Short mmCIF file of C-alpha atoms in Angstrom, two decimals:
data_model
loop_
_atom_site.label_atom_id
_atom_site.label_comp_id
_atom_site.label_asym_id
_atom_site.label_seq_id
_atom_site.Cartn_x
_atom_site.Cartn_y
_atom_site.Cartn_z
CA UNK A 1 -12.41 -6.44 1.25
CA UNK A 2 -10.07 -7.23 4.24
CA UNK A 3 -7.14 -8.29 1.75
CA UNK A 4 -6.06 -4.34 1.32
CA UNK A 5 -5.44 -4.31 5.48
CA UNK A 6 -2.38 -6.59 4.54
CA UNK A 7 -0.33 -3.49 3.35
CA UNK A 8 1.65 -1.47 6.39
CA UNK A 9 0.25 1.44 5.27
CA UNK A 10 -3.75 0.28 5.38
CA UNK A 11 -3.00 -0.59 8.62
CA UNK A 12 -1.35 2.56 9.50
CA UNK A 13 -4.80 4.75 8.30
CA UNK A 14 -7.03 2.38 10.07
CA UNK A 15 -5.52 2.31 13.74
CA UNK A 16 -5.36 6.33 12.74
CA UNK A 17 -9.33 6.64 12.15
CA UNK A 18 -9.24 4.44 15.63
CA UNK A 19 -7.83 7.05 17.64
CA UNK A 20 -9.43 10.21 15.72
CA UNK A 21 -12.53 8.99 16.45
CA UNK A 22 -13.38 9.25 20.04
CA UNK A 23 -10.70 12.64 19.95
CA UNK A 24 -12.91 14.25 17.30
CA UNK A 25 -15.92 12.75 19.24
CA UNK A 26 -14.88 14.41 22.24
CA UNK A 27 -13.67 18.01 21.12
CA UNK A 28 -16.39 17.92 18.34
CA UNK A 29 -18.85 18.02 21.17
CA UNK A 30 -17.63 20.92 22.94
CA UNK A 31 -16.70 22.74 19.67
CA UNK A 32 -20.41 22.62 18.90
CA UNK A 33 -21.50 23.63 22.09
CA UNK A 34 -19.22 26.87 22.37
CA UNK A 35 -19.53 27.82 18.83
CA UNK A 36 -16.08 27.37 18.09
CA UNK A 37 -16.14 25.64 14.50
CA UNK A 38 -14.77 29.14 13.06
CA UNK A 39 -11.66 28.88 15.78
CA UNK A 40 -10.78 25.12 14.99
CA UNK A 41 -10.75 25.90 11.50
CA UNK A 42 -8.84 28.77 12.18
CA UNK A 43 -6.05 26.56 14.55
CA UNK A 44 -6.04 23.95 11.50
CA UNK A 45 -4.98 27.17 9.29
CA UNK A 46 -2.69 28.35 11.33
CA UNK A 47 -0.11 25.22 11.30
CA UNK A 48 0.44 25.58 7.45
CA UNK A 49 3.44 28.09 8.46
CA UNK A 50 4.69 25.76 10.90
CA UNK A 51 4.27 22.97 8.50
CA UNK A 52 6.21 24.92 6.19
CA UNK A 53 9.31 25.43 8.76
CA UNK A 54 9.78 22.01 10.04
CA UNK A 55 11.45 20.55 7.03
CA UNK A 56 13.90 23.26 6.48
CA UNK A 57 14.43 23.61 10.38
CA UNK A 58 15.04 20.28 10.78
CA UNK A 59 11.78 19.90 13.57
CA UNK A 60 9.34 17.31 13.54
CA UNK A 61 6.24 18.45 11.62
CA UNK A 62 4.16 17.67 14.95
CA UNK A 63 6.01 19.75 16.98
CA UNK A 64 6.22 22.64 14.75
CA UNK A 65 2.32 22.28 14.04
CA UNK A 66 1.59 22.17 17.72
CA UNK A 67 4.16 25.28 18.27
CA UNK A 68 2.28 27.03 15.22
CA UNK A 69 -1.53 26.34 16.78
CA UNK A 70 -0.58 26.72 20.50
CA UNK A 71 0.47 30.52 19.43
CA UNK A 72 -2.78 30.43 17.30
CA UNK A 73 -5.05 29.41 20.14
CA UNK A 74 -3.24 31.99 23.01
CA UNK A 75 -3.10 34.51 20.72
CA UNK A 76 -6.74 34.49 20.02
CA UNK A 77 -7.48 33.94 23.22
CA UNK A 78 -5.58 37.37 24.33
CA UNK A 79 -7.45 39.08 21.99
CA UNK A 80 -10.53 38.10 22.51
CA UNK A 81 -10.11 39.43 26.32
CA UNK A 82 -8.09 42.14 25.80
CA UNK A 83 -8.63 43.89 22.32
CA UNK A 84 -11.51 45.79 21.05
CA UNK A 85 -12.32 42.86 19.00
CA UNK A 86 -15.54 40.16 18.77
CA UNK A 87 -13.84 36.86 19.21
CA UNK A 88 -15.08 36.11 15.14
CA UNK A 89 -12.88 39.10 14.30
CA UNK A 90 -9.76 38.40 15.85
CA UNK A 91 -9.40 34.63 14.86
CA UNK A 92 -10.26 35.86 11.28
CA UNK A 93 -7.66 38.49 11.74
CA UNK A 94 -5.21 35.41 12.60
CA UNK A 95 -6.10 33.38 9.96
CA UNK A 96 -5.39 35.30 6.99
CA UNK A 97 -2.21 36.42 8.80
CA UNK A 98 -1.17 32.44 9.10
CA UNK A 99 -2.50 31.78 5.70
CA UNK A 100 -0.34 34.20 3.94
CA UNK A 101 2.80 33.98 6.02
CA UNK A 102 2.38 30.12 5.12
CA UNK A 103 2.29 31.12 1.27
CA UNK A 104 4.95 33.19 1.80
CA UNK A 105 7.55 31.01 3.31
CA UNK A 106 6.39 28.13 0.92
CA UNK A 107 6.28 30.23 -2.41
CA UNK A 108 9.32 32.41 -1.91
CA UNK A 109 11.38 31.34 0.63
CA UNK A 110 11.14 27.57 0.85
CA UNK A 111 10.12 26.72 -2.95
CA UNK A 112 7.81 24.27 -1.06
CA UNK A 113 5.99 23.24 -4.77
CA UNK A 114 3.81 20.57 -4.82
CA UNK A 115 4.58 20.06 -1.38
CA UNK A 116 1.92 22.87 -0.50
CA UNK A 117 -1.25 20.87 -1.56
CA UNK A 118 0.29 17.97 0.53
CA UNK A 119 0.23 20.45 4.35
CA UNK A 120 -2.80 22.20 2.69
CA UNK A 121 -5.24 18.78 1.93
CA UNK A 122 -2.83 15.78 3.73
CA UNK A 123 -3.19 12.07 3.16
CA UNK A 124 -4.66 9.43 5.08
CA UNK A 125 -2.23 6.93 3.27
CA UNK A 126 1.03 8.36 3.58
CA UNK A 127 1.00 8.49 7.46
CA UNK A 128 3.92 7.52 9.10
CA UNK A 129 4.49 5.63 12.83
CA UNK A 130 5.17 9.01 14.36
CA UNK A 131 1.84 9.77 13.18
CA UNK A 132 0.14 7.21 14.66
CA UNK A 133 2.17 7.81 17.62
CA UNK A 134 1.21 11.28 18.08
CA UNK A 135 -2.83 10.87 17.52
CA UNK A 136 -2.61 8.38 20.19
CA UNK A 137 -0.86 10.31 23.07
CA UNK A 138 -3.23 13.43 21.60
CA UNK A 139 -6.41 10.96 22.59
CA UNK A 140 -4.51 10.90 26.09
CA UNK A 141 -4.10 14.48 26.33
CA UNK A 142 -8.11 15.19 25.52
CA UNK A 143 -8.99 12.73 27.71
CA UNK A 144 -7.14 13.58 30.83
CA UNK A 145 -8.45 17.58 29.63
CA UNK A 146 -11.90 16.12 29.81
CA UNK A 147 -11.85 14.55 32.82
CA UNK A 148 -10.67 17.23 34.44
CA UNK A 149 -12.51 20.22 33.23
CA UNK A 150 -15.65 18.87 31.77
CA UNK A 151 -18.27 20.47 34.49
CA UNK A 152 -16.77 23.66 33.36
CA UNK A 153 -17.10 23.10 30.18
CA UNK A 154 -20.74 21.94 30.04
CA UNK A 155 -21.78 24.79 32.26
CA UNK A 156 -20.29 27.20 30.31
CA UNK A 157 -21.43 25.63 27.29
CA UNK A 158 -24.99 26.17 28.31
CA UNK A 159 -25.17 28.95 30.97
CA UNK A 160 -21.79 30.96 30.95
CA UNK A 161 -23.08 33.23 33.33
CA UNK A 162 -24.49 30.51 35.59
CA UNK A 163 -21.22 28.92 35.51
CA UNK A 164 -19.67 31.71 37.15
CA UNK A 165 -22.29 31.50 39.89
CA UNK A 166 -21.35 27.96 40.78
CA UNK A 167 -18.08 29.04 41.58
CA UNK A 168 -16.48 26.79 38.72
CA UNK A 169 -13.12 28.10 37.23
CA UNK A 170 -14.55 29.46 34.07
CA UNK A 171 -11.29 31.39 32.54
CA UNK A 172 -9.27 27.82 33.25
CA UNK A 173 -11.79 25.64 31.96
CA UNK A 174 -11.87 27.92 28.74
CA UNK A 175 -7.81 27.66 28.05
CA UNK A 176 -7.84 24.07 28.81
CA UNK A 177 -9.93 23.65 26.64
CA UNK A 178 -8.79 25.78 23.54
CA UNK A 179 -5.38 23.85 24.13
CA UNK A 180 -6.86 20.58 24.00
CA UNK A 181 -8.49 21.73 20.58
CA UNK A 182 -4.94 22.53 19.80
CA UNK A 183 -3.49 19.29 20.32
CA UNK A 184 -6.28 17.64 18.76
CA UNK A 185 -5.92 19.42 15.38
CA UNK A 186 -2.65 18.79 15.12
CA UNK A 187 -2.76 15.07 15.55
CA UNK A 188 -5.61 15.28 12.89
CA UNK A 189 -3.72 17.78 10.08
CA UNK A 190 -1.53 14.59 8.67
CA UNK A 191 -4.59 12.80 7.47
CA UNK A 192 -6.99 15.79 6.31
CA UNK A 193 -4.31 18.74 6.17
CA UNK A 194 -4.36 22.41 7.21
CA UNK A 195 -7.68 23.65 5.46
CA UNK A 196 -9.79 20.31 6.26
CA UNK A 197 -9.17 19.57 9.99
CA UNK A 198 -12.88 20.57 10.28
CA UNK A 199 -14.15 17.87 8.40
CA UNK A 200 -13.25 16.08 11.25
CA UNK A 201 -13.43 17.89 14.16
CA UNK A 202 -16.81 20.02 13.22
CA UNK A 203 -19.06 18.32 10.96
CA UNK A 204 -19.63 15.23 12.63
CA UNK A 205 -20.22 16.61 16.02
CA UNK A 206 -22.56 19.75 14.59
CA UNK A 207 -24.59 16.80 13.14
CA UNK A 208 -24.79 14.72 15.77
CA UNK A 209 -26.02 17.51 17.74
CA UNK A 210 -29.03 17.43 15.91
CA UNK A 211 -30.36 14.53 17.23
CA UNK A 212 -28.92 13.94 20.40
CA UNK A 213 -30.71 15.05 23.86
CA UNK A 214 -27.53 14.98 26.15
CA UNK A 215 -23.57 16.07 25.99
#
């Protein structure tokens, strides 16, 4: 069973799964205490079009992802405090916006081809160094987000109101933490692509939650 680890690229996917497990262990939980499974899917959407644009802009697909989610996550963000929209609405709004300027740019602009099903589903196998590279300083980033916000994000998790009340930064804790999801999506969309980040970053930790009695 071990003799397969021999091959670079074995190696590669499992130091990956390594470092996407305590990331997606860490997000996951807040994602299924703030009800944000819809958003994270929404984030994974949104870097097809950025996907799409780093090969013929020359950028590195991680950067262009992140650039592509980052505007995701602020823009539904801004809408959900400043439009007349339910915060549901407004990342669904965004989503089929980055969904179809993503089949756009790779259908008649780009002539992506079978490139698409590549951003769309990834592959754990064909990861790359930079790949590696990137889930590993994501883990850092989530981390460092954790330790620094985490008593605002439990307490809002449970009691947003009472979270308020205790004086903790609320409104920070919240963006923090929507960039962290960010980051974290993008150092997952190599290895499960755009549609399937969730697989990662929602099911395990909506299951978990089943059973477990703390955060």
């Amino acid at each position: 069973m071990l003799d397969a680890f021999e091959l670079p690229f074995m190696q590669r996917a499992a130091l990956l799964v390594v470092l996407i497990a305590p990331l997606a262990g860490l997000l996951g939980a807040q994602i299924a205490l703030r009800r944000l499974a819809f958003f994270t899917h929404g984030v994974g959407a949104a870097t097809f079009p950025g996907l799409v644009l780093a090969g013929p802009a020359a950028l590195p697909p991680a950067l262009a992802a992140l650039g592509a989610g980052g505007a995701f996550a602020v823009s539904s963000e801004w809408l959900g405090r400043r439009a007349r929209l339910t915060s549901d609405a407004g990342t669904a709004l965004l989503l089929v916006l980055a969904l179809a300027a993503g089949i756009v740019l790779a259908s008649d602009v780009f002539e992506s081809g079978s490139e698409v099903d590549q951003l769309l589903f990834g592959s754990l196998l064909a990861i790359g160094d930079a790949e590696v590279l990137a889930a590993g300083a994501a883990l850092l980033v989530a981390g460092a987000a954790a330790a620094r916000s985490r008593r605002e994000w439990v307490a809002a998790g449970f009691d947003p109101a009472g979270a308020s009340a205790l004086g903790l930064p609320k409104a920070r804790g919240e963006r923090i933490l929507l960039a962290a999801i960010a980051v974290g999506v993008v150092a997952c969309v190599d290895s499960t692509g755009a549609l399937l980040v969730s697989a990662l970053l929602v099911v395990p930790a909506a299951t978990a939650r089943l059973f477990a009695r703390s955060v």
